[in-house]
Coordinates of C-alpha atoms in Angstrom, one line a residue:
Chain A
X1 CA 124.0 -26.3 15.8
X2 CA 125.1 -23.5 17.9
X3 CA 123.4 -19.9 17.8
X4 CA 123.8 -17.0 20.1
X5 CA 120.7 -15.4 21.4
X6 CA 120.9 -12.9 24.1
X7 CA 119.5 -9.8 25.6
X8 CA 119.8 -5.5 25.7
X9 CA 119.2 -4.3 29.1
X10 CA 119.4 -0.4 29.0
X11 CA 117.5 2.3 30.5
X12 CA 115.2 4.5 28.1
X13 CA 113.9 8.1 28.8
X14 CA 110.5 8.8 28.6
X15 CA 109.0 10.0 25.2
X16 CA 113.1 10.4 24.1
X17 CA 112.6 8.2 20.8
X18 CA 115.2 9.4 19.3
X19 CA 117.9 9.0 21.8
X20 CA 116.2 5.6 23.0
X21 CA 116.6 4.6 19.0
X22 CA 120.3 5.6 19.7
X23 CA 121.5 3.8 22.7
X24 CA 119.5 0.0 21.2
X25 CA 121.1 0.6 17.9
X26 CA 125.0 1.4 20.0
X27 CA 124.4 -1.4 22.3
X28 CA 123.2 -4.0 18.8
X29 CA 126.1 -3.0 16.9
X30 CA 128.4 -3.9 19.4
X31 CA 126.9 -7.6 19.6
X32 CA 127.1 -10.7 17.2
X33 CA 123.9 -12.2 18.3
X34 CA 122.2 -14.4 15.8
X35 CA 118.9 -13.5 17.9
X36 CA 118.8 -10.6 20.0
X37 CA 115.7 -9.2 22.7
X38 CA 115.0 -5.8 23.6
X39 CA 113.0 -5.0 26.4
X40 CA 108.9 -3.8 26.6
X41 CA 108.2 -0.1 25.4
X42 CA 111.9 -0.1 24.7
X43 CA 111.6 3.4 22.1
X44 CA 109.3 5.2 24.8
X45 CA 109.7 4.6 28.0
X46 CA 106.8 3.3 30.0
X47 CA 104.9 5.4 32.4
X48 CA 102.5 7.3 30.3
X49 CA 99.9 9.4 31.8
X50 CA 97.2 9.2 29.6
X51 CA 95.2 7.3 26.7
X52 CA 96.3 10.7 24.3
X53 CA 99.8 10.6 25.2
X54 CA 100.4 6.9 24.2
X55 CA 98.8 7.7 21.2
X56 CA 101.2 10.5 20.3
X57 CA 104.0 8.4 20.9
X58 CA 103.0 5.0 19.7
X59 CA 103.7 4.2 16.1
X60 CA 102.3 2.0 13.1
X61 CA 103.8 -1.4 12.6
X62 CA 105.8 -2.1 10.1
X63 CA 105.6 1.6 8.7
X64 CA 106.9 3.8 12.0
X65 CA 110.3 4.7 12.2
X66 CA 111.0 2.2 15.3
X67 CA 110.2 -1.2 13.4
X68 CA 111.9 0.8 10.5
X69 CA 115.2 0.9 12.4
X70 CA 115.4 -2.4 13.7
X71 CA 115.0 -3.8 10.4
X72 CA 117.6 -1.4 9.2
X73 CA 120.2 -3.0 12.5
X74 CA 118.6 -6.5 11.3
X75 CA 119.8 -6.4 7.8
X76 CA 123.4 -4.9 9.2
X77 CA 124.2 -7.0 11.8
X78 CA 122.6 -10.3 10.1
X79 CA 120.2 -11.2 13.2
X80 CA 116.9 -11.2 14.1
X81 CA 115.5 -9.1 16.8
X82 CA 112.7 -8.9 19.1
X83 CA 111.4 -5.7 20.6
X84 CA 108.6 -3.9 22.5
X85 CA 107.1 -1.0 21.3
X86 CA 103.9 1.1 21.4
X87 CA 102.1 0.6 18.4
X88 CA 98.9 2.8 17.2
X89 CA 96.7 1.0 14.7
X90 CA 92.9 3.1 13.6
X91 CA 92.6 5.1 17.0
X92 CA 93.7 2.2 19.0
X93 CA 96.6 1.1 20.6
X94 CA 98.9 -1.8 21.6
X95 CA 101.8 -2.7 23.9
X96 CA 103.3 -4.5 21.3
X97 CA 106.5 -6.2 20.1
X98 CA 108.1 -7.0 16.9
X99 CA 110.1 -8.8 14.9
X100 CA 112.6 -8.7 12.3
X101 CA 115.1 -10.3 10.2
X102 CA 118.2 -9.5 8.2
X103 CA 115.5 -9.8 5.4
X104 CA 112.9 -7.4 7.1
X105 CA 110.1 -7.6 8.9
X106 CA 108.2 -10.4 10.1
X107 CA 105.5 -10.2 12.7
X108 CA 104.4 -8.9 15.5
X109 CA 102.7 -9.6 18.8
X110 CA 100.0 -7.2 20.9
X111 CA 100.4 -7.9 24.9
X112 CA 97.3 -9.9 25.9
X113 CA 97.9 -9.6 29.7
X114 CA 98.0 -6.1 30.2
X115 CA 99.5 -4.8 33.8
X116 CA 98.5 -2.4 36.0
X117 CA 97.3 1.4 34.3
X118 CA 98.6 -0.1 31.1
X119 CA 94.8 -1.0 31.2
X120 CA 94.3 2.7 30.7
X121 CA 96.9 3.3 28.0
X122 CA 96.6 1.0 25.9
X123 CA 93.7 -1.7 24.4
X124 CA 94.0 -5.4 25.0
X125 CA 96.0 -7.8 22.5
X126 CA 93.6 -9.0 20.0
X127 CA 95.6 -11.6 18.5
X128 CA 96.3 -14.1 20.5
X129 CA 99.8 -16.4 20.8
X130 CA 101.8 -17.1 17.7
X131 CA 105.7 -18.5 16.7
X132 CA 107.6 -17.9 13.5
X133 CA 109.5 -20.6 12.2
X134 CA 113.2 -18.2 11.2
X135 CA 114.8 -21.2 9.8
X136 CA 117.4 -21.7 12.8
X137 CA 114.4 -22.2 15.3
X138 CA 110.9 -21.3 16.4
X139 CA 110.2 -18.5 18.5
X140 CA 107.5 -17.2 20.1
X141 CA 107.0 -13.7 21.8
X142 CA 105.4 -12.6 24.9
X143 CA 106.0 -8.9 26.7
X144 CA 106.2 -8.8 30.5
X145 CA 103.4 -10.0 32.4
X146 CA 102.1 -12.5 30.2
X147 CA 105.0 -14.6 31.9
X148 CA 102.8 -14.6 35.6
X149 CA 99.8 -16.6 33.8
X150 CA 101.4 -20.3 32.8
X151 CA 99.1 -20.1 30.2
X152 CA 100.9 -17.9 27.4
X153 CA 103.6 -19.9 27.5
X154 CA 102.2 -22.9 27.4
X155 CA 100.2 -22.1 24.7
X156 CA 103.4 -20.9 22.9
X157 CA 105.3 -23.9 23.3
X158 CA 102.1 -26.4 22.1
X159 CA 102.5 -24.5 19.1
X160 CA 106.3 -25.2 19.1
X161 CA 108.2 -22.2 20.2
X162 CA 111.9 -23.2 20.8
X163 CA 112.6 -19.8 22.1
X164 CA 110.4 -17.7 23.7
X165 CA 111.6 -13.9 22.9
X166 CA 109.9 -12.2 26.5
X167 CA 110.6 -8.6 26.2
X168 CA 109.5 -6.7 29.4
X169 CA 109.7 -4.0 31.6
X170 CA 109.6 -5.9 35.4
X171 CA 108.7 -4.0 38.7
X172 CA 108.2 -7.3 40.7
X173 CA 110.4 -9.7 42.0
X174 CA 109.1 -12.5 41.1
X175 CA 109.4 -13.2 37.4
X176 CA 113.3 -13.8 36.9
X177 CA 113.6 -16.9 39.3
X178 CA 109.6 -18.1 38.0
X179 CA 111.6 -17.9 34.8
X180 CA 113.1 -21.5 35.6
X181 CA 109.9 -23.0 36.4
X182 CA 108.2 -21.8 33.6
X183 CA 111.1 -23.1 30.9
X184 CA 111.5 -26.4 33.4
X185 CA 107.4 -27.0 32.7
X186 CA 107.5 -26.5 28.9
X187 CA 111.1 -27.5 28.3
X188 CA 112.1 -24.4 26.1
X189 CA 114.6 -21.6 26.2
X190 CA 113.0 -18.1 27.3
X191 CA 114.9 -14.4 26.4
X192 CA 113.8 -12.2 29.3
X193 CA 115.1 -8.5 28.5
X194 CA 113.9 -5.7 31.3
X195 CA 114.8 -2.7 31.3
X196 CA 116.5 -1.0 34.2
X197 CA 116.5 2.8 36.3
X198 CA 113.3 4.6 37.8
X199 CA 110.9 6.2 35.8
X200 CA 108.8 8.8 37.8
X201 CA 105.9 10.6 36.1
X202 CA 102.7 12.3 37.1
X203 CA 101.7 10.4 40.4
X204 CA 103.7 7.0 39.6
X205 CA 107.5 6.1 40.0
X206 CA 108.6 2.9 39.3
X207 CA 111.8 1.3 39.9
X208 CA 113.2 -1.2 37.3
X209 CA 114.5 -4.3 38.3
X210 CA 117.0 -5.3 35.5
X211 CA 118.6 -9.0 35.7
X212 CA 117.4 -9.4 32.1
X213 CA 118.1 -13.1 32.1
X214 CA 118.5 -16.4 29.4
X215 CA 117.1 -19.2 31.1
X216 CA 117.2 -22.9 29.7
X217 CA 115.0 -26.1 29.1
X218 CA 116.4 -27.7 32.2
X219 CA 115.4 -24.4 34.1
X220 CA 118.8 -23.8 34.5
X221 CA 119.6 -19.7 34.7
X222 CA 122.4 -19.4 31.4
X223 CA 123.6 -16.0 32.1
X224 CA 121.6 -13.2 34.2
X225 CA 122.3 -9.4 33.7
X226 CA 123.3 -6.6 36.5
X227 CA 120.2 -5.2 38.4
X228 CA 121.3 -1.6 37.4
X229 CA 123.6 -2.1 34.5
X230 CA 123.3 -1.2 30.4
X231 CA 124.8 -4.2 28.4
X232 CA 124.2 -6.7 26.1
X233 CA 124.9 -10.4 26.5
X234 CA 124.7 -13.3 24.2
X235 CA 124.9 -16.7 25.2
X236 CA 125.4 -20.1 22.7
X237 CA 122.7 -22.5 22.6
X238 CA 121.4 -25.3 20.6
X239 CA 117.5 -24.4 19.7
X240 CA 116.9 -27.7 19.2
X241 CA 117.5 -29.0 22.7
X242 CA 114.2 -27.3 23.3
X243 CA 112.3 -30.3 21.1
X244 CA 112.6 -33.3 23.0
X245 CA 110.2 -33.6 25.4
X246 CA 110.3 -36.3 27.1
X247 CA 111.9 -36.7 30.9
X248 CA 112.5 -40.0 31.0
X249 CA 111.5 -43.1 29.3
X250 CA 108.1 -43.5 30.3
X251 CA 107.1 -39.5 30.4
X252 CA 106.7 -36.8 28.1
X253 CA 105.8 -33.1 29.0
X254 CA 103.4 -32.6 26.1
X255 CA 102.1 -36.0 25.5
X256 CA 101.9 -36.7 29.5
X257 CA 98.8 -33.9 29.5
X258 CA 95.3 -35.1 30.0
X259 CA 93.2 -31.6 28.5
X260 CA 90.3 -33.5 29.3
X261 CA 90.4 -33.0 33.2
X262 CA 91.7 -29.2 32.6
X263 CA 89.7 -28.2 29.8
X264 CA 86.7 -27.0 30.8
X265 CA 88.4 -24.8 33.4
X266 CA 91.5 -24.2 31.8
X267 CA 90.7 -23.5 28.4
X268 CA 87.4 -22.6 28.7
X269 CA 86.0 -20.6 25.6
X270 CA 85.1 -17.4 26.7
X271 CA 83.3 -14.4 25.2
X272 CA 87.1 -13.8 23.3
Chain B
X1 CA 90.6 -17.5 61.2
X2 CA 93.7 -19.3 62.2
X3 CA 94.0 -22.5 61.1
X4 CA 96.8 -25.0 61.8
X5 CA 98.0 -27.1 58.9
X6 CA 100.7 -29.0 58.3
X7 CA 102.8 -32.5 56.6
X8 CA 104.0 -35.2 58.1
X9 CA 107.6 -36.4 57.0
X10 CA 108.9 -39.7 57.7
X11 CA 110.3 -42.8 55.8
X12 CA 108.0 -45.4 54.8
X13 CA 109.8 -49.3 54.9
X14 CA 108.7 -50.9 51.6
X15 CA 105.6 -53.4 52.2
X16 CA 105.5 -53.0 55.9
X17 CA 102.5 -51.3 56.4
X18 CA 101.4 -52.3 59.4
X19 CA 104.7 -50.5 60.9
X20 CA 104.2 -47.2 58.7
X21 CA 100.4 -47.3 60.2
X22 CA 101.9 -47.1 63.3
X23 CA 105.2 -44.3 62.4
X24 CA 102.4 -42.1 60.7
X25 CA 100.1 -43.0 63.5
X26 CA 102.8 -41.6 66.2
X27 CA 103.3 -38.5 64.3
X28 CA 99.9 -37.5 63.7
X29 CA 99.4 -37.9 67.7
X30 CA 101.9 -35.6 68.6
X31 CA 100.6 -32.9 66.4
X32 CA 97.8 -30.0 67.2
X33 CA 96.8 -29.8 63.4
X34 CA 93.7 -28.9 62.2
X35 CA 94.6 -30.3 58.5
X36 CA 97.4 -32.9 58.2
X37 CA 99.2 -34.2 54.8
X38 CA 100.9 -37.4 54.4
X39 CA 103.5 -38.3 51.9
X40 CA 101.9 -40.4 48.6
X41 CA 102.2 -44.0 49.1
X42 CA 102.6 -43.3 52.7
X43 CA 101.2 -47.1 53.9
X44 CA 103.1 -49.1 51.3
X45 CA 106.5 -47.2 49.9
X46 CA 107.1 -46.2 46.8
X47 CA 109.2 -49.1 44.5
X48 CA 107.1 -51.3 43.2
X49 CA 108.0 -54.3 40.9
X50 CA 105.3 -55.2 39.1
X51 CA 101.4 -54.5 38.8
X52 CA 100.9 -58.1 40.5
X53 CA 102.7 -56.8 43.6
X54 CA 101.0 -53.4 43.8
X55 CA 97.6 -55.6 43.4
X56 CA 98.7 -57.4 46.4
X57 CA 99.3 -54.1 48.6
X58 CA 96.3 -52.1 47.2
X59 CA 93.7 -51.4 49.5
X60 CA 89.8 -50.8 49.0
X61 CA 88.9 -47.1 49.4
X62 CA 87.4 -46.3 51.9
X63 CA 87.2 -50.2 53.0
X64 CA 90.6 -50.7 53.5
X65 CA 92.4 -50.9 56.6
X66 CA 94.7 -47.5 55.6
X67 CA 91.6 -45.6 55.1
X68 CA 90.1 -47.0 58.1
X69 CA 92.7 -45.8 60.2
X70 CA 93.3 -42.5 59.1
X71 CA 89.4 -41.9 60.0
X72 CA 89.7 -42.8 63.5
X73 CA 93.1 -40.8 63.8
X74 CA 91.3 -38.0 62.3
X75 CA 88.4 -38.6 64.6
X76 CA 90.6 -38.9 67.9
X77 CA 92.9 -35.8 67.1
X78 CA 89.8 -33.7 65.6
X79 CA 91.8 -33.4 62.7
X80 CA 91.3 -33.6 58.8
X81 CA 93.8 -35.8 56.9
X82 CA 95.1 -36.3 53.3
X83 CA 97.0 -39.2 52.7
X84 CA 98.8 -41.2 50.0
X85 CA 98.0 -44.7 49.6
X86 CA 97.5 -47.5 46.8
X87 CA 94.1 -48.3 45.8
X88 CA 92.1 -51.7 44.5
X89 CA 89.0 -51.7 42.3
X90 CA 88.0 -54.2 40.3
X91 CA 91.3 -55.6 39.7
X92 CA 92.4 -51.7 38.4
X93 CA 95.2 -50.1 41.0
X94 CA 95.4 -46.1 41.4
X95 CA 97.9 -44.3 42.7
X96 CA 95.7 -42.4 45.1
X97 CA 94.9 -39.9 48.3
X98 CA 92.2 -40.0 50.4
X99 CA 90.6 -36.7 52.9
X100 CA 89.1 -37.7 55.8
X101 CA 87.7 -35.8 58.3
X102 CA 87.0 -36.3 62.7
X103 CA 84.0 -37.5 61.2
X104 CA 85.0 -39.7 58.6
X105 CA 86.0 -40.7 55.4
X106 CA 84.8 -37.7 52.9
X107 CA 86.9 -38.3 49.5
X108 CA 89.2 -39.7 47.0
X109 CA 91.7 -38.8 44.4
X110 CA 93.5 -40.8 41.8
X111 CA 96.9 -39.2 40.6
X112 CA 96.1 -38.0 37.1
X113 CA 99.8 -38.1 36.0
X114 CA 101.7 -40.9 36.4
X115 CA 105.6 -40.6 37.1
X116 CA 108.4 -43.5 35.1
X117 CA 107.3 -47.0 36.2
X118 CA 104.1 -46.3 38.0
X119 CA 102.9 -46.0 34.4
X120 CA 103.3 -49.9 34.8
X121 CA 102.1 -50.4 37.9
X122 CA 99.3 -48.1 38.3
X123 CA 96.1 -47.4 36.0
X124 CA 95.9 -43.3 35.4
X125 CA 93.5 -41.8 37.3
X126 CA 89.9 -42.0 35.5
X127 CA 88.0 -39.1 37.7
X128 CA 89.9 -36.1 37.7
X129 CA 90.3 -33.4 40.2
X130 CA 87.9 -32.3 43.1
X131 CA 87.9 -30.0 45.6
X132 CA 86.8 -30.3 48.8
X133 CA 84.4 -27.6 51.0
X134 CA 85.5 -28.8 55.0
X135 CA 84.4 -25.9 56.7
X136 CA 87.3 -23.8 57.5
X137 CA 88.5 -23.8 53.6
X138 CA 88.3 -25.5 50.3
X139 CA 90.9 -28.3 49.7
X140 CA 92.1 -29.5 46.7
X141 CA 94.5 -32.3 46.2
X142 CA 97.0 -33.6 43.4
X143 CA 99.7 -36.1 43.9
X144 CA 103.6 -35.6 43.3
X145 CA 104.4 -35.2 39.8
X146 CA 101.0 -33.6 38.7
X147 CA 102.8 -30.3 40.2
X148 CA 104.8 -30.7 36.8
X149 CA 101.7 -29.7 35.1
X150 CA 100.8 -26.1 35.5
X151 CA 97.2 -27.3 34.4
X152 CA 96.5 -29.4 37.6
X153 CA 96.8 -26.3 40.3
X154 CA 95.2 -23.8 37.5
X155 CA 92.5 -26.5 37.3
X156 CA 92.0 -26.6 40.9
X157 CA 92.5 -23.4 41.9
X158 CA 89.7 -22.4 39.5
X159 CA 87.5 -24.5 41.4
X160 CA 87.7 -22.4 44.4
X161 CA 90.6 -24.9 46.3
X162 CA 92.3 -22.4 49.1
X163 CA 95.2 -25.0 50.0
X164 CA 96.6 -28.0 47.6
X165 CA 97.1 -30.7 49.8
X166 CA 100.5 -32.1 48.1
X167 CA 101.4 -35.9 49.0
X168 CA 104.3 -36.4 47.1
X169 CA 107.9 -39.2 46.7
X170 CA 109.9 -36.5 45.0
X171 CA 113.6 -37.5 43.5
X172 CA 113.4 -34.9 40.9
X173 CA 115.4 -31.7 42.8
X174 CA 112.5 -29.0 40.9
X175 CA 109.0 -29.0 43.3
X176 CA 109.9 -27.5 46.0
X177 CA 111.3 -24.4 44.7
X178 CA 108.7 -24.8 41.7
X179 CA 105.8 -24.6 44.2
X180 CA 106.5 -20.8 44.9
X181 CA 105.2 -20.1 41.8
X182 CA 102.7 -22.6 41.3
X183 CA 101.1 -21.0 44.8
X184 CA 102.1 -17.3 43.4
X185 CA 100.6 -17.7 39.9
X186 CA 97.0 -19.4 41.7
X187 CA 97.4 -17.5 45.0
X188 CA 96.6 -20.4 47.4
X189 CA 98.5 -22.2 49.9
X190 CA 100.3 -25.4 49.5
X191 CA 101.5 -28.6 51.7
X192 CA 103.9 -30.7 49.9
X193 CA 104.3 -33.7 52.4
X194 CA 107.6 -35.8 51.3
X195 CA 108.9 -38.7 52.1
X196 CA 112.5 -39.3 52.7
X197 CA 115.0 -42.0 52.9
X198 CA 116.5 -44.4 50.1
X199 CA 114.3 -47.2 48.4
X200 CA 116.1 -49.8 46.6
X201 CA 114.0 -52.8 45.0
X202 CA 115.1 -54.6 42.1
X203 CA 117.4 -52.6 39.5
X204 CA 115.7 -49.8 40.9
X205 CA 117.2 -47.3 43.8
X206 CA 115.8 -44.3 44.8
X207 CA 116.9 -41.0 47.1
X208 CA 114.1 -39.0 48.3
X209 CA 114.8 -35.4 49.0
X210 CA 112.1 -34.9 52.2
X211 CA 112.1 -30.7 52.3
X212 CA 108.7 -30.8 52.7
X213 CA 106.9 -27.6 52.5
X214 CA 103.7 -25.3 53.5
X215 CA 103.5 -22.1 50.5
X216 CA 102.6 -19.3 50.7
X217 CA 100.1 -17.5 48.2
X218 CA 102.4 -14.4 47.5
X219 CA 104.9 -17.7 46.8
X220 CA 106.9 -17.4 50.1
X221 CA 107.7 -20.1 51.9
X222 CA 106.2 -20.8 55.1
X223 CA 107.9 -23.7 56.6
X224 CA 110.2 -26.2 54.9
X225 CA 111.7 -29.3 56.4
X226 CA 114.8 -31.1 56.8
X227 CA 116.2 -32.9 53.8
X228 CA 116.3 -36.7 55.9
X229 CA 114.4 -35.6 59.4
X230 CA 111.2 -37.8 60.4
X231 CA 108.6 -34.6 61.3
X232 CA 105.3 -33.7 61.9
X233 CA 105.2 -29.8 61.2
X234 CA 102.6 -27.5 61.4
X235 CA 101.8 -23.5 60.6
X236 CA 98.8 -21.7 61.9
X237 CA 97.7 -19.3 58.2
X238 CA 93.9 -17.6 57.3
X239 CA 93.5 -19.5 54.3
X240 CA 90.8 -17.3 53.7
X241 CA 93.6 -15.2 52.2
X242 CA 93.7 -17.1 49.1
X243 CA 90.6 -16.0 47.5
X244 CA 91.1 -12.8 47.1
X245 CA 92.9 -12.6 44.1
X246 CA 93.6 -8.9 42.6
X247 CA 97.4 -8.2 42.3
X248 CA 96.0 -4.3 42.4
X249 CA 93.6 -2.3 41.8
X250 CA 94.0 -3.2 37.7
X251 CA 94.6 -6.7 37.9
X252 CA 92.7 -10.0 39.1
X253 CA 94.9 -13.4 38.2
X254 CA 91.4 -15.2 37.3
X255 CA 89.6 -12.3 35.8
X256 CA 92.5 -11.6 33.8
X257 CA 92.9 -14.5 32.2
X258 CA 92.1 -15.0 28.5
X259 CA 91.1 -18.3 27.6
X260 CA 89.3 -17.6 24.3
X261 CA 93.6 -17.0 23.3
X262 CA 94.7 -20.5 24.9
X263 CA 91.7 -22.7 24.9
X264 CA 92.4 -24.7 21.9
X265 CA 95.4 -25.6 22.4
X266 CA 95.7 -25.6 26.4
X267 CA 92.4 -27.0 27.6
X268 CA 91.5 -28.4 24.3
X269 CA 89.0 -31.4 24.7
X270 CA 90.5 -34.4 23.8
X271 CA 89.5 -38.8 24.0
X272 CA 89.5 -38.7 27.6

């Protein structure tokens, strides 16, 4: 069966919540998505300069006014969406992402790979990998980094993710064309939504590299954004393409794996 | 310190091995290499027809005459070698790779994941991987579709390998692209050595897609052959700049890696 997933690729403005709220809620309206990702930190911005100033800005999840609204779009556009956000929780914070149906929310995910000063502004995920079963499909989230380790999603796709929802905020090169290996590996569908523009603050500026892309089992690129464009782009896919895993007759992807040459130093149990 | 390494990429003729002794032979002597990879199943070719047949062309390691030779071209050109070859034992065959060294035979692996019909006419390998201290760098090695697996290079990389030695058959079109990642997500260097040429045996006709290729650990690539040229190719690299492996000052790809989130289900411990 046939659903459209795609992507918003826009620019925010620093700390502009409101107006960041705005231009996501213009550019969701104007799509019919059935699943639809926004990119990392997509209500903030990303360069913050301190610990305090990510807390002043980050909300709680499900109460603040950002998971508020894209339950509100949810319910009037009858899709889910995915979206990164900063999300304050007893003193602490998370670069986090949620998501949210036409019947309101539904989970959310804290980054477990944090990048860069993102170490300093914000705490480590402490939840781990999950995927929500929304009736169509399974998705599973990860935000930006997490992509580089093959780890996440792996992990993600054992636990059955169809889709993997990847919002993210990319200043390499690298991730949009490891996007294909990673899918090709795993045999899913990934949703990578960047954000574009430069953000310069304090002593960093960072250029965003855009080319939010949907990328497919076969590793196969199904549509890839502008590098300096605002849009939103659906594409149609079967979900369950994502399920079988076998590439030919005598090998499967999952069933192929032999954890106990790897596990000890792959999935070593740490002090986590 | 410079170090020359390199693959060797030429078309084995099925069951003639005393012939591809003497093509591999020829290349290796016009080379300056200080570490050398041949293609998997370099002695024999690749299309088997049954397990009786493969018996038949197996070889003892390190008794066997493949082995035997690849030591003294290793100890004539002062060269280390990895190699593809079939192996006996005990009436068991592996599809495996030896290292040897100018002075002598040091160690062997047997492909952990088997590719379509070699499921038939090899036995998966029973010991793992291994890495391999020669000096100048640590080696690791896996064979052909084990790059598939994100766990194999992970696995080895976390053992301290600097370069994956990569014998490979490939008909699949994905590795060679694939392996900038799999070197960008480890940081280490790679040699894919292919094969090339078309092997038809039975109902069974392959294309090999040669393109052999030393990577880069930023994920560049370093050298790549010709899709159907017989070549010996080398490029002098520090692999010493694989172990160091911060992205920047925040980030280190091992240190950073969480495997209290994705040891169950990625390294999980399992019959073998």
């Amino acid at each position: 069966m046939g659903m459209k997933v795609g992507f918003v690729q826009f620019e925010p403005l620093f700390g502009e919540v409101d107006r960041n709220l705005e231009r996501a809620g213009d550019l969701i309206m104007g799509s019919d998505a059935d699943l639809l990702v926004l990119p990392e930190l997509f209500n903030t911005g990303y360069v913050f300069t301190s610990k305090e100033e990510t807390i002043s800005l980050s909300e709680q999840i499900p109460e603040g006014r950002t998971t508020q609204r894209l339950c509100e779009l949810a319910r009037e556009k009858e899709t889910f969406i995915v979206g990164g956000l900063a999300e304050k929780d007893n003193g602490r914070t998370f670069n986090s992402a949620v998501l949210v149906s036409p019947g309101g929310y539904i989970g959310r995910y804290r980054k477990t790979h944090l990048f860069f000063e993102e170490k300093v502004w914000f705490d480590p995920g402490d939840e781990g990998f999950k995927v929500y079963d929304i009736g169509t499909c399974t998705v599973g989230i990860m935000i930006c980094f997490d992509w580089f380790f093959p780890e996440s999603m792996r992990a993600l796709s054992l636990m059955g993710a169809d889709i993997i929802c990847h919002p993210a905020n990319l200043v390499l090169p690298f991730c949009q064309e490891s996007m294909k290996t990673r899918c090709l590996e795993n045999h899913v569908f990934a949703i990578t939504a960047n954000r574009t523009g430069t953000e310069a603050r304090g002593d960093t500026a960072l250029l965003f590299t855009g080319m939010s892309q949907v990328t497919g089992p076969d590793g196969s690129v199904l549509f890839r954004g502008g590098g300096d464009s605002e849009e939103v782009r659906t594409v149609e896919i079967d979900p369950k393409a994502a399920r079988d895993k076998n590439v030919n007759t005598y090998n499967n992807l999952f069933a192929d794996r032999r954890p106990g040459f790897y596990g000890d130093l792959v999935g070593k149990n740490t002090k986590e």
